[in-house]
Amino acid sequence: MTERVLITGGAGFIGSHLADELLEAGYEVRVLDNLSPQVYGDTKQPPGRPFNIGGGSENAVSLLEVVNDLSQLSRVEPQVRYGPARKGDQPYYVSDTRRFMEATGWMPQIPVEQGILQLHNWISENAHLGMGVLQPRE
């Protein structure tokens, strides 16, 4: 089985070069990054109007809480690794959805627990895509 690697910050100079090297070495690579100006400087905005979508501060959960909930639903123990904080890491983040709500009239309607269950179900139903999450390690 090919070893899977997740690179956080993979869109930056170091992360993108690391991804290239790992792919060349035969690893399966996934990249997660935050392309906001806070992280990558005040670059030109993409076309259109980007919106943050989430439940706002009243529905905030930590990443570790979500990982724990998904672990309990799937009965798969996650492998969590920690590293030193990096410049640009956000110790706390909550989507401010007001701009999207004002533009569309949308309001969050799915409670956190239901959203996590839906995420678990989607991941389980799409395991054939080879994402390698919520699957026991060999």
XYZ file of N, CA, C and O in Angstrom, residues 35-37 41-50 99:
56
model
N -5.295 30.076 1.915
C -4.821 31.049 0.933
C -5.269 32.474 1.243
O -5.293 33.329 0.367
N -5.586 32.746 2.496
C -6.045 34.079 2.862
C -4.880 35.064 2.885
O -3.729 34.682 3.078
N -5.166 36.363 2.704
C -4.106 37.371 2.738
C -3.329 37.373 4.054
O -2.156 37.699 4.080
N -0.008 37.180 2.403
C 0.179 38.582 2.049
C -1.011 39.112 1.272
O -1.937 38.388 0.934
N -0.994 40.374 1.009
C -2.123 41.027 0.354
C -2.003 40.866 -1.156
O -1.681 41.798 -1.876
N -2.263 39.657 -1.638
C -2.178 39.376 -3.067
C -3.496 39.731 -3.738
O -4.499 39.975 -3.080
N -3.504 39.757 -5.047
C -4.721 40.058 -5.798
C -5.795 39.021 -5.480
O -5.535 37.825 -5.483
N -6.982 39.484 -5.195
C -8.093 38.592 -4.895
C -8.489 37.791 -6.129
O -8.382 38.284 -7.245
N -8.949 36.555 -5.939
C -9.409 35.774 -7.089
C -10.655 36.406 -7.701
O -11.322 37.209 -7.054
N -10.985 36.058 -8.962
C -12.168 36.625 -9.575
C -13.411 36.241 -8.776
O -13.449 35.187 -8.162
N -14.409 37.089 -8.806
C -15.625 36.815 -8.049
C -15.473 37.278 -6.617
O -14.549 37.995 -6.266
N -16.407 36.863 -5.795
C -16.385 37.238 -4.384
C -16.226 35.987 -3.538
O -17.173 35.225 -3.382
N -15.068 35.763 -2.967
C -14.933 34.595 -2.092
C -15.677 34.820 -0.781
O -15.736 35.943 -0.278
N -21.008 38.336 5.527
C -21.041 38.857 4.157
C -21.871 37.958 3.239
O -22.656 38.428 2.429
